[in-house]
Short mmCIF file of C-alpha atoms in Angstrom, two decimals:
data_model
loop_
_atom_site.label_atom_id
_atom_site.label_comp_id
_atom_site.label_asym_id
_atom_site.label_seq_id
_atom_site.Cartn_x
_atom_site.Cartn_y
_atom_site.Cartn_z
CA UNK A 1 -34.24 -89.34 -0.24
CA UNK A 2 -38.15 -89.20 -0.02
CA UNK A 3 -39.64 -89.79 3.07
CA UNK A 4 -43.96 -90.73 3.43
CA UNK A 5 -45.79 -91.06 5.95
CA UNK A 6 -43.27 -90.64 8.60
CA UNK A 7 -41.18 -93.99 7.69
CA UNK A 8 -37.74 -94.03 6.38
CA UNK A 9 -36.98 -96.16 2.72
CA UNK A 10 -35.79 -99.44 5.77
CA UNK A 11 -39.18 -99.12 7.20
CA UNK A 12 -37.66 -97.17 10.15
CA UNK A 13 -40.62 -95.54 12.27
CA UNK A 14 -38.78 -91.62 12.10
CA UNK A 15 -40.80 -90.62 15.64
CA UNK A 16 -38.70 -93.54 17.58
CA UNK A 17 -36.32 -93.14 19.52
CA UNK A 18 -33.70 -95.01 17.65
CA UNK A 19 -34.41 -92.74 14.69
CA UNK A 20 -34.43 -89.49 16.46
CA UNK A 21 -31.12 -90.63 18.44
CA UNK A 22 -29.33 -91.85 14.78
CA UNK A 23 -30.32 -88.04 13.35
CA UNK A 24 -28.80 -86.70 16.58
CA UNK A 25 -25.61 -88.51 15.92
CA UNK A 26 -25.29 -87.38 12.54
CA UNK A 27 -25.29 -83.92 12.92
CA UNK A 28 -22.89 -84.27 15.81
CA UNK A 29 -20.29 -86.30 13.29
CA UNK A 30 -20.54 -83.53 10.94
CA UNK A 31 -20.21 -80.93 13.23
CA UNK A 32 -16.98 -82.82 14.21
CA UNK A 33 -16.62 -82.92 10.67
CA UNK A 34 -16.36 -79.34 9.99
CA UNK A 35 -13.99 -78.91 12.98
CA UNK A 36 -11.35 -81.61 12.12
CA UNK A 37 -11.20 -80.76 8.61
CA UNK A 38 -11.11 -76.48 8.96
CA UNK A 39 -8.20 -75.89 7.86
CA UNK A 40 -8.24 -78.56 4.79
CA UNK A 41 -12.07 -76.73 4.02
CA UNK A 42 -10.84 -73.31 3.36
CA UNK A 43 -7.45 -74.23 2.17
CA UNK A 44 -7.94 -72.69 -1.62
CA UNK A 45 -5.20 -75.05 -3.20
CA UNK A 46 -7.05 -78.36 -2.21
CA UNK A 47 -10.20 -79.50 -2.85
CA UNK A 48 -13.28 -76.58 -2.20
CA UNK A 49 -16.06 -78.95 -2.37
CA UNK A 50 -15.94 -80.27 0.51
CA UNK A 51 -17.93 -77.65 2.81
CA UNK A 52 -20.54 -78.15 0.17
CA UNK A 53 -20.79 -81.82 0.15
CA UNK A 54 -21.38 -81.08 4.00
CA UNK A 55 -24.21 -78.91 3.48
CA UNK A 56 -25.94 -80.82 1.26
CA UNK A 57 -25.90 -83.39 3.98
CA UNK A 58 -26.81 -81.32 6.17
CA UNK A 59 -30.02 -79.96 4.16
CA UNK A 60 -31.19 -83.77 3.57
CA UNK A 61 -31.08 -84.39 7.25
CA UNK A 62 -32.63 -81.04 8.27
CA UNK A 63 -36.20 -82.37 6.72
CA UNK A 64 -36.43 -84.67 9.76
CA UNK A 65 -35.20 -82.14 12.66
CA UNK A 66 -38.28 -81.69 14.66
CA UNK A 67 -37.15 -81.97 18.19
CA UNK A 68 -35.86 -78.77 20.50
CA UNK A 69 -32.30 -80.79 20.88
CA UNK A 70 -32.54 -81.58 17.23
CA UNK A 71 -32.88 -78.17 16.16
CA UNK A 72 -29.85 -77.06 18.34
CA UNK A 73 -27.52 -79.30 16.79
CA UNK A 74 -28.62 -78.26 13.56
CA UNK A 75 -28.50 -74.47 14.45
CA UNK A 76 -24.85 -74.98 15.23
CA UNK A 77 -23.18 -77.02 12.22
CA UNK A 78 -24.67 -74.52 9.96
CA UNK A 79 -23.69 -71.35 11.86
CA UNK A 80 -20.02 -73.56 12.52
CA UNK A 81 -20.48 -73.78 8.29
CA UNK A 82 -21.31 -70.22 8.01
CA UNK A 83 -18.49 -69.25 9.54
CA UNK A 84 -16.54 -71.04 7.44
CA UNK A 85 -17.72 -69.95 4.11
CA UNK A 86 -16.51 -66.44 5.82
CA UNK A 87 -12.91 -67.08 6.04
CA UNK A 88 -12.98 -68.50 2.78
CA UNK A 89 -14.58 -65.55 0.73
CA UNK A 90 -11.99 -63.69 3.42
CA UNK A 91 -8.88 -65.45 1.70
CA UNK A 92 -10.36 -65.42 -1.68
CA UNK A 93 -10.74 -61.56 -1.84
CA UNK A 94 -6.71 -61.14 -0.57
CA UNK A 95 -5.60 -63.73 -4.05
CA UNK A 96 -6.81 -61.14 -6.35
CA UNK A 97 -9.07 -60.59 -9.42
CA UNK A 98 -8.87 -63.56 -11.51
CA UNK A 99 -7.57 -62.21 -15.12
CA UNK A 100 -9.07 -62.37 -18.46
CA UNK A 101 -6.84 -65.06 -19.90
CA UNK A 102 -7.80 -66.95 -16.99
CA UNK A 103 -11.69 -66.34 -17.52
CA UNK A 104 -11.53 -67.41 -21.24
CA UNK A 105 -9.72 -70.77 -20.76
CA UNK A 106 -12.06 -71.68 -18.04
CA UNK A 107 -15.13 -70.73 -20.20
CA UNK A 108 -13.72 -72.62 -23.18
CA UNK A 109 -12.45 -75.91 -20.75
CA UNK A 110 -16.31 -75.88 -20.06
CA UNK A 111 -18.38 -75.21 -22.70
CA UNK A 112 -15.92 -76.52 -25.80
CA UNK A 113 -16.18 -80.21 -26.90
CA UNK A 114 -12.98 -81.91 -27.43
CA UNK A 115 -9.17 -83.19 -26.85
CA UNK A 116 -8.03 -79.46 -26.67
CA UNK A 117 -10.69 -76.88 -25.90
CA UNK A 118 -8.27 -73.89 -26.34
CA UNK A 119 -7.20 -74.98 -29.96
CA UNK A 120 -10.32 -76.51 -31.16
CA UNK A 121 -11.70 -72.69 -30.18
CA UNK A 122 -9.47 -70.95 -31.95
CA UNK A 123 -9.85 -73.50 -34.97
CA UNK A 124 -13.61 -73.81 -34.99
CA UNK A 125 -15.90 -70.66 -34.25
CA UNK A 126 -18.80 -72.68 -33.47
CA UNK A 127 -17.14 -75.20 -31.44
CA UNK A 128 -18.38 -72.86 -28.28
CA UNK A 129 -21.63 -73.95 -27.48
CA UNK A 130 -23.45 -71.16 -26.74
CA UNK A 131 -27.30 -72.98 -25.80
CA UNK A 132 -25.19 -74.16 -22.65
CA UNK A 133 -23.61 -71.40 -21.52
CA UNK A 134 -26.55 -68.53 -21.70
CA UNK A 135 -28.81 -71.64 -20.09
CA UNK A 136 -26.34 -72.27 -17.20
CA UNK A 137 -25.76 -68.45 -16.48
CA UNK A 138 -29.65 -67.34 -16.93
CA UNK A 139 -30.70 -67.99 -13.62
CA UNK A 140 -28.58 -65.28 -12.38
CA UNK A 141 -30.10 -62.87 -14.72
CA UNK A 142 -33.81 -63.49 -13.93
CA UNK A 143 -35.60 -60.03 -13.22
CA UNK A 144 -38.17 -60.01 -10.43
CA UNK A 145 -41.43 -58.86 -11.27
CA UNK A 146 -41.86 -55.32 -10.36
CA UNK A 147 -44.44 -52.29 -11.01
CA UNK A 148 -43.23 -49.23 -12.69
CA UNK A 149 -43.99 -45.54 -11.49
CA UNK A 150 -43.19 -42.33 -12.50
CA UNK A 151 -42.63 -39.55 -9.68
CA UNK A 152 -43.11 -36.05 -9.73
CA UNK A 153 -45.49 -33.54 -12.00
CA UNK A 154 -46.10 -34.12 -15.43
CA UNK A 155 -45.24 -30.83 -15.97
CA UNK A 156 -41.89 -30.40 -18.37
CA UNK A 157 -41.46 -26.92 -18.67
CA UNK A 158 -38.07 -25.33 -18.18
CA UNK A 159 -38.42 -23.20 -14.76
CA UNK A 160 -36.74 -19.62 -15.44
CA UNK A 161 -34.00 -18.38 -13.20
CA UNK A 162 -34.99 -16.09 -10.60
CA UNK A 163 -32.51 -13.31 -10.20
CA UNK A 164 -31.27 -12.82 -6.77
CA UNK A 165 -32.52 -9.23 -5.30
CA UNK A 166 -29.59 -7.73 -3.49
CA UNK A 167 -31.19 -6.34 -0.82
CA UNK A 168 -30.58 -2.07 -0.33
CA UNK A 169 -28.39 -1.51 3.15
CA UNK A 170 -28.60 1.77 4.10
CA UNK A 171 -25.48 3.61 5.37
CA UNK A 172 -25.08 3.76 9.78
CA UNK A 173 -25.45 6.70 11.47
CA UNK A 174 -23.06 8.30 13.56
CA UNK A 175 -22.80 6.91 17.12
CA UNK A 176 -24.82 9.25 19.83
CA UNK A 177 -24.64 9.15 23.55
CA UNK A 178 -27.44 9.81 25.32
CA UNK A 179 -28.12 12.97 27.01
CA UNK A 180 -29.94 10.96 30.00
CA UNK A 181 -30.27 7.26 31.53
CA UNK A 182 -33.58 5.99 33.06
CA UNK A 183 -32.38 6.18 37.14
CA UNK A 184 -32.87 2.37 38.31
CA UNK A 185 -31.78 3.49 41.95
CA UNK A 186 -35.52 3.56 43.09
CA UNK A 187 -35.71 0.17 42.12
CA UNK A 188 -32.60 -1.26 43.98
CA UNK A 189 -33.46 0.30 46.71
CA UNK A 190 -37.03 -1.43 46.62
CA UNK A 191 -34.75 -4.54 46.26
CA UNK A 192 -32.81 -4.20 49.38
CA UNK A 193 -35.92 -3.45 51.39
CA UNK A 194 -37.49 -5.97 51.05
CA UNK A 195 -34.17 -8.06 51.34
CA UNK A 196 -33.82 -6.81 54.76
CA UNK A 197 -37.76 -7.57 55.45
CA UNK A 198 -37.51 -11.02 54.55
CA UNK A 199 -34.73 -11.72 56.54
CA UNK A 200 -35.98 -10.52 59.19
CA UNK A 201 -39.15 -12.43 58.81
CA UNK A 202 -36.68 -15.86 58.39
CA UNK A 203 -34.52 -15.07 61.57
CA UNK A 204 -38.03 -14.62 63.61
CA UNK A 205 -38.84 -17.84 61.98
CA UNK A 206 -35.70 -19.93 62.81
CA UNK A 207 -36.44 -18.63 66.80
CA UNK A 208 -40.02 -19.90 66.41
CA UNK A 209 -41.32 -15.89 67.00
CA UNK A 210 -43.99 -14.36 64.84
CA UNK A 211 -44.65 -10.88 64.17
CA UNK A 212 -48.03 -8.75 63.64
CA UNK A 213 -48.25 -6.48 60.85
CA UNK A 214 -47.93 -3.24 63.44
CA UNK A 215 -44.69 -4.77 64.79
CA UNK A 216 -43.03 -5.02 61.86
CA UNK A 217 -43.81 -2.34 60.09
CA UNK A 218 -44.71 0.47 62.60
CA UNK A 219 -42.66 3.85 62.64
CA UNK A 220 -43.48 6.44 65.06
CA UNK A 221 -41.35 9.03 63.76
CA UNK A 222 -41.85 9.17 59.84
CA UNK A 223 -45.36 8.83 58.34
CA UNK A 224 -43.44 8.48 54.90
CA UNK A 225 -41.26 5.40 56.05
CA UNK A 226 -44.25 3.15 57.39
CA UNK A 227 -45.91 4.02 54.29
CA UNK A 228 -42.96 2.29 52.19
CA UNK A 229 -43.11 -0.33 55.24
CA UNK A 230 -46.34 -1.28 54.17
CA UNK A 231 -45.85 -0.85 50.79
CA UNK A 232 -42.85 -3.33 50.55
CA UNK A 233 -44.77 -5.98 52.89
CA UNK A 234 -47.44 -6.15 50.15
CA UNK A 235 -44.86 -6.75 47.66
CA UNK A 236 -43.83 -9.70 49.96
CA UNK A 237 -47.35 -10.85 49.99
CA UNK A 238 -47.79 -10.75 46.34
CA UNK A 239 -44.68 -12.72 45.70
CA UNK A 240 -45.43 -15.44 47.93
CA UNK A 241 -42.04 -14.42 50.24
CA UNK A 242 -44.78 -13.81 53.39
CA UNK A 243 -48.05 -14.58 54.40
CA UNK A 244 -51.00 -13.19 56.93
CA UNK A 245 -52.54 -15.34 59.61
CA UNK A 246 -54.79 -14.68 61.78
CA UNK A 247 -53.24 -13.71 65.57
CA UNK A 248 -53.72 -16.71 68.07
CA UNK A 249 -56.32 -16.10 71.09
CA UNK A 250 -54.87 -15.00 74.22
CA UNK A 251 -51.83 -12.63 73.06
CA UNK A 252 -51.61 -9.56 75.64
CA UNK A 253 -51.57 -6.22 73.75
CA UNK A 254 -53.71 -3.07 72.87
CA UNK A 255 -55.77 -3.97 70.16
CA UNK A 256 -53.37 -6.50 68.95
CA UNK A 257 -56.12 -9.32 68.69
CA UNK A 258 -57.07 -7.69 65.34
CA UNK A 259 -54.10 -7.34 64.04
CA UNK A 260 -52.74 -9.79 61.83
CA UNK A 261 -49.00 -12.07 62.23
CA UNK A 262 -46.80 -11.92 59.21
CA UNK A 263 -44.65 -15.46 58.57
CA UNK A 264 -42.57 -16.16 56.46
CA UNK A 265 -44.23 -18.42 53.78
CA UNK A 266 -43.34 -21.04 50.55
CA UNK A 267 -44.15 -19.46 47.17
CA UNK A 268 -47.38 -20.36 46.49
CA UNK A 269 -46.90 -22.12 43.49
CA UNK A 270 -45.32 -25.10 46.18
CA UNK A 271 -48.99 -24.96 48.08
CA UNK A 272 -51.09 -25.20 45.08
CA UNK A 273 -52.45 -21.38 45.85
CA UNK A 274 -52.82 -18.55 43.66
CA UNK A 275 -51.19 -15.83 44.58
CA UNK A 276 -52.61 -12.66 46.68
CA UNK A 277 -51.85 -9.30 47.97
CA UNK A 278 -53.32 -7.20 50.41
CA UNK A 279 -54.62 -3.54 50.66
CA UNK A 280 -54.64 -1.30 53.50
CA UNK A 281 -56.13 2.10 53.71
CA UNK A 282 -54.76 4.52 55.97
CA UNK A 283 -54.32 8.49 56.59
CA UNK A 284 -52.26 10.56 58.32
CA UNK A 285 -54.45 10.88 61.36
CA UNK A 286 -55.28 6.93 61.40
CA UNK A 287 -51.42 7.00 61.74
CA UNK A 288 -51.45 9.32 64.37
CA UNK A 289 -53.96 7.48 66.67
CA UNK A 290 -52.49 4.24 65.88
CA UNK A 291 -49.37 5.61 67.31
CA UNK A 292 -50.87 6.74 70.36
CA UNK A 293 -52.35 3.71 70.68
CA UNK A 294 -49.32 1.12 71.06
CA UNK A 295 -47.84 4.36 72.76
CA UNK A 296 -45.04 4.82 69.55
CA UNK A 297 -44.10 1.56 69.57
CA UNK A 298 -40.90 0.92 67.26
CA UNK A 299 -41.38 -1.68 64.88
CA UNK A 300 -38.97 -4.53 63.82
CA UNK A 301 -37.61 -1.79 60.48
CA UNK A 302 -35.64 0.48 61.87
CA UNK A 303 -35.83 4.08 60.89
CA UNK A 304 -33.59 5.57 58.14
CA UNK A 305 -32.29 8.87 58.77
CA UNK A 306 -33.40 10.70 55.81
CA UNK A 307 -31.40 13.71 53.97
CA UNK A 308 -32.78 16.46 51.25
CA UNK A 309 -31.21 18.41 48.44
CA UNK A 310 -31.98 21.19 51.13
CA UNK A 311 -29.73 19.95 53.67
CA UNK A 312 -27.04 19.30 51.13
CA UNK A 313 -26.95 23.06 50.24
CA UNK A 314 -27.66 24.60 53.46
CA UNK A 315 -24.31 22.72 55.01
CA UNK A 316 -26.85 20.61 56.57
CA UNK A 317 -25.79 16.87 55.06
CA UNK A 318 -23.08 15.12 56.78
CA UNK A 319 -20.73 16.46 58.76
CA UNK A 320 -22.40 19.94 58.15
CA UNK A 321 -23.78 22.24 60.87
CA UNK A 322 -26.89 20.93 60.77
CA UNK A 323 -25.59 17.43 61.23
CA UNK A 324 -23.73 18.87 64.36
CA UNK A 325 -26.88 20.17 65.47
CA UNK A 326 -28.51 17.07 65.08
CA UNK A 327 -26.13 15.44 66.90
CA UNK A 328 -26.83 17.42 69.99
CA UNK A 329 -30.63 16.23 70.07
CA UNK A 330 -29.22 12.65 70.33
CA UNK A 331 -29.51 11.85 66.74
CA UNK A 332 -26.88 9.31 65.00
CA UNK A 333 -24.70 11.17 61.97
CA UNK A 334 -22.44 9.10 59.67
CA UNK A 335 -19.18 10.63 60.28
CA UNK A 336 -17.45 12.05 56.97
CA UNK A 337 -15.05 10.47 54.53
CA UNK A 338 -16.22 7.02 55.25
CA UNK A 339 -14.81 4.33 53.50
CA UNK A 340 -18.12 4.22 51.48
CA UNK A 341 -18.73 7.80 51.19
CA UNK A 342 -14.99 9.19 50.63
CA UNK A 343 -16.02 12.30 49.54
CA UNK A 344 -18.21 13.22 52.78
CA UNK A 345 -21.22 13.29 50.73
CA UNK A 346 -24.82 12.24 51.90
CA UNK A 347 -26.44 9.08 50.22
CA UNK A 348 -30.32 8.84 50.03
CA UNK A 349 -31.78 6.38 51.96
CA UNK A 350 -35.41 4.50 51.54
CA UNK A 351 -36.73 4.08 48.16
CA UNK A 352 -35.02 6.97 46.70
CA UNK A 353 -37.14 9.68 47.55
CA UNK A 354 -36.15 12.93 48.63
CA UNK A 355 -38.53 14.39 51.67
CA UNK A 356 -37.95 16.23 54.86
CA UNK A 357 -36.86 14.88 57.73
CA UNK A 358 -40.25 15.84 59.98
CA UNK A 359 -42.80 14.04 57.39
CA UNK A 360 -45.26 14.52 59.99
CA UNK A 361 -45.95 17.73 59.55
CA UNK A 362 -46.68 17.60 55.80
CA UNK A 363 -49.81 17.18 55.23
CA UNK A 364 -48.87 17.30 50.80
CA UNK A 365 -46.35 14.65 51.05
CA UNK A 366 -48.54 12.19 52.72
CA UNK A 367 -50.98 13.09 50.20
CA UNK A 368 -48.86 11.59 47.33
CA UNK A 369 -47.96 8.62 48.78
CA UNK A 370 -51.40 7.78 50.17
CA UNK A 371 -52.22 8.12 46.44
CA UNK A 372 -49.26 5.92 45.50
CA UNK A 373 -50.27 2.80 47.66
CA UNK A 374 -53.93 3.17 45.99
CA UNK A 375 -52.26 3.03 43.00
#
C-alpha cells in the first residue's frame, strides 16, 4: 500500500512510537507464523502457498523497517523463511521428475478455455492459446545484454605435425676401475688436528685459562710439527673457531708481553665481523732462538712420534730394532698387534707427511714447508 510523506493511508505518523512498535509486532506474529505452521508449509500435499503469502507480507512491511531492532526482526523471519523454502525444494527433489502426461494436462488445464481442457484440446487445435503461454513463460527467456569477442589469432591455417626426433643413444662402455684414488688421508688428518686444537682451546675456556700463541703451539723437538701447529691455528682463525687478543699487562714471562692469547671465539658471522686469518713468518733459526728463549718450553700439542718408509724397511717401525732402541733413550713405542694396528704395522701421524724423525737437522725439509705456509 503506498506510503507519502512518512504517513500511513489512517494518517498514522510512521516515525512514532506506536507505529514503529505495531511494525515490530508484526514481524514477530509472522515469525511465530512460520514456526507454528512448519510442518503444514512444506507439507507438499496441502496447500504450498502459504510461505508465499508470508513473504509477500513480509516485503510490504520491509519498506518501513528503518530501526536497528526493526531490521533484526526482519533479518530473522526471512532467513527462518529461507530455510524453509530449503526443506521444501529438499522434499521436492526426493518425489521425482514430474512426467510428460503430467506436464501436458497441466499446460492444457491452464492455457485451454473450457468445460474440459483435455478434450476440447484434442477436439480443437487452436483451442491452446498460444499469445498466453509464450507471454507468461518469456520472462524466463530474456537474454542479458552482453558484448561479443572473439579470442585467439585470426590466423586459420592448419599447423603441420611435427615429427618427433628420436633422439640417437649411443651404446655404454664397458665398466673400468680405476688404476688410482685421490688419497683424502692428508685431509682427515688436517680434520682431527684441528679437532684436538679446538678442544683444547674450549677446555682452557670452561677453566677461565687463556693461552698465547707460543704456548699452544710451541714444539721444541720437531721444527716440522710447530710448523703444522701454526698452520692449523690459522685455519682456526680463518674459520672463526679462535681468535687473537692482545696479552693483558702484567703477565710474568720472557718476552711473553708480545705475544698474543688465543680464545676460543663465536663464528664471526654471530659478531657481525668479516672473517680474518693471520700470517706468520718464521725460519728455522727464528725457531731455534725462540726455543732458547722460553728455554724449550712444551706447548699445549703434544708431539707426535713420527715414522718413515725408512724405518718401515730398515726393521725400524714398531716393534722393530730401532723401536727397541728408541725405547732405551726414554722414548714411548706403541707396542705391536694393537687392537688398532693388528698387524704390527706403523700408522703415519700429523698431516700425512712422511719426514725424519730429527727435522731439525734438515735444513731442505724446512725449506718446503716454510714455502707451504707462504703459500
Amino acid at each position: 500500500m503506498p506510503r507519502e510523506n512518512g504517513v500511513t493511508p489512517d494518517g498514522e505518523d510512521k516515525e512514532s512510537k506506536v507505529f514503529r512498535r505495531k511494525l515490530r509486532g508484526k514481524m514477530r506474529n509472522l515469525h511465530k507464523t512460520l514456526h507454528e505452521s512448519k510442518d503444514e508449509i512444506i507439507d507438499l500435499t496441502g496447500p504450498v502457498s502459504k510461505l508465499g503469502e508470508v513473504i509477500e507480507i513480509l516485503e510490504d512491511i520491509h519498506e518501513d523497517v528503518v530501526k536497528p531492532r526493526e531490521q533484526l526482526l526482519d533479518a530473522e523471519v526471512m532467513a527462518t523463511a529461507a530455510d524453509l523454502g530449503v526443506e521444501m525444494a529438499k522434499k521436492m527433489g526426493g518425489l521425482g521428475a514430474i512426467t510428460p502426461a503430467q506436464f501436458m494436462a497441466r499446460l492444457c488445464k491452464q492455457f485451454v478455455v473450457g468445460v474440459d481442457p483435455d478434450a476440447q484440446a484434442e477436439r480443437d487445435e487452436g483451442a491452446f492459446n498460444w499469445t498466453l503461454f509464450g507471454s507468461s513463460v518469456g520472462k524466463h527467456f530474456h537474454d542479458a545484454p552482453t558484448m561479443a569477442f572473439m579470442n585467439g589469432a585470426m590466423d586459420t591455417q592448419i599447423k603441420e605435425r611435427r615429427v618427433a626426433q628420436r633422439i640417437r643413444r649411443d651404446p655404454v662402455g664397458p665398466a673400468v676401475a680405476p688404476d688410482s684414488v685421490a688419497d683424502t688421508k692428508a685431509d682427515q688428518q688436517t680434520d682431527q688436528a684441528m679437532k684436538r686444537m679446538v678442544k683444547i682451546l674450549r677446555n682452557k675456556k670452561h677453566q677461565n685459562e687463556t693461552l698465547t700463541v707460543e704456548q699452544l703451539s710451541a714444539n721444541p723437538k720437531s721444527f716440522s710439527q710447530f710448523i703444522e701447529n701454526i698452520f692449523t691455528l690459522s685455519f682456526l682463525v680463518k674459520d672463526g673457531e679462535a681468535g687473537l687478543t692482545p696479552p693483558p699487562e702484567g703477565l710474568d714471562g720472557p718476552n711473553v708481553e708480545k705475544c698474543p692469547q688465543v680464545r676460543k671465539m663465536k663464528k664471526p658471522e654471530e659478531q657481525h665481523m668479516d672473517r680474518s686469518t693471520f700470517v706468520l713468518h718464521l725460519d728455522m733459526e727464528g725457531w731455534r732462538r725462540l726455543c732458547e728463549a722460553n728455554d724449550r718450553m712444551e706447548g699445549a700439542i703434544p708431539h707426535r712420534e713420527e715414522v718413515t718408509e725408512m724405518d718401515l724397511t730398515e726393521g725400524n717401525g714398531i716393534g722393530g730394532p730401532g723401536a727397541a732402541a728408541r725405547a732405551e733413550d726414554g722414548e714411548e713405542v706403541e707396542s705391536p698387534g694393537g687392537a688398532e694396528n693388528p698387524k704390527g704395522k706403523a700408522k703415519p701421524r700429523g698431516r700425512g707427511l712422511t719426514r725424519p724423525r730429527d727435522s731439525t737437522n734438515s735444513e731442505e725439509r724446512a725449506a718446503a714447508l716454510r714455502r707451504k705456509v707462504a703459500v
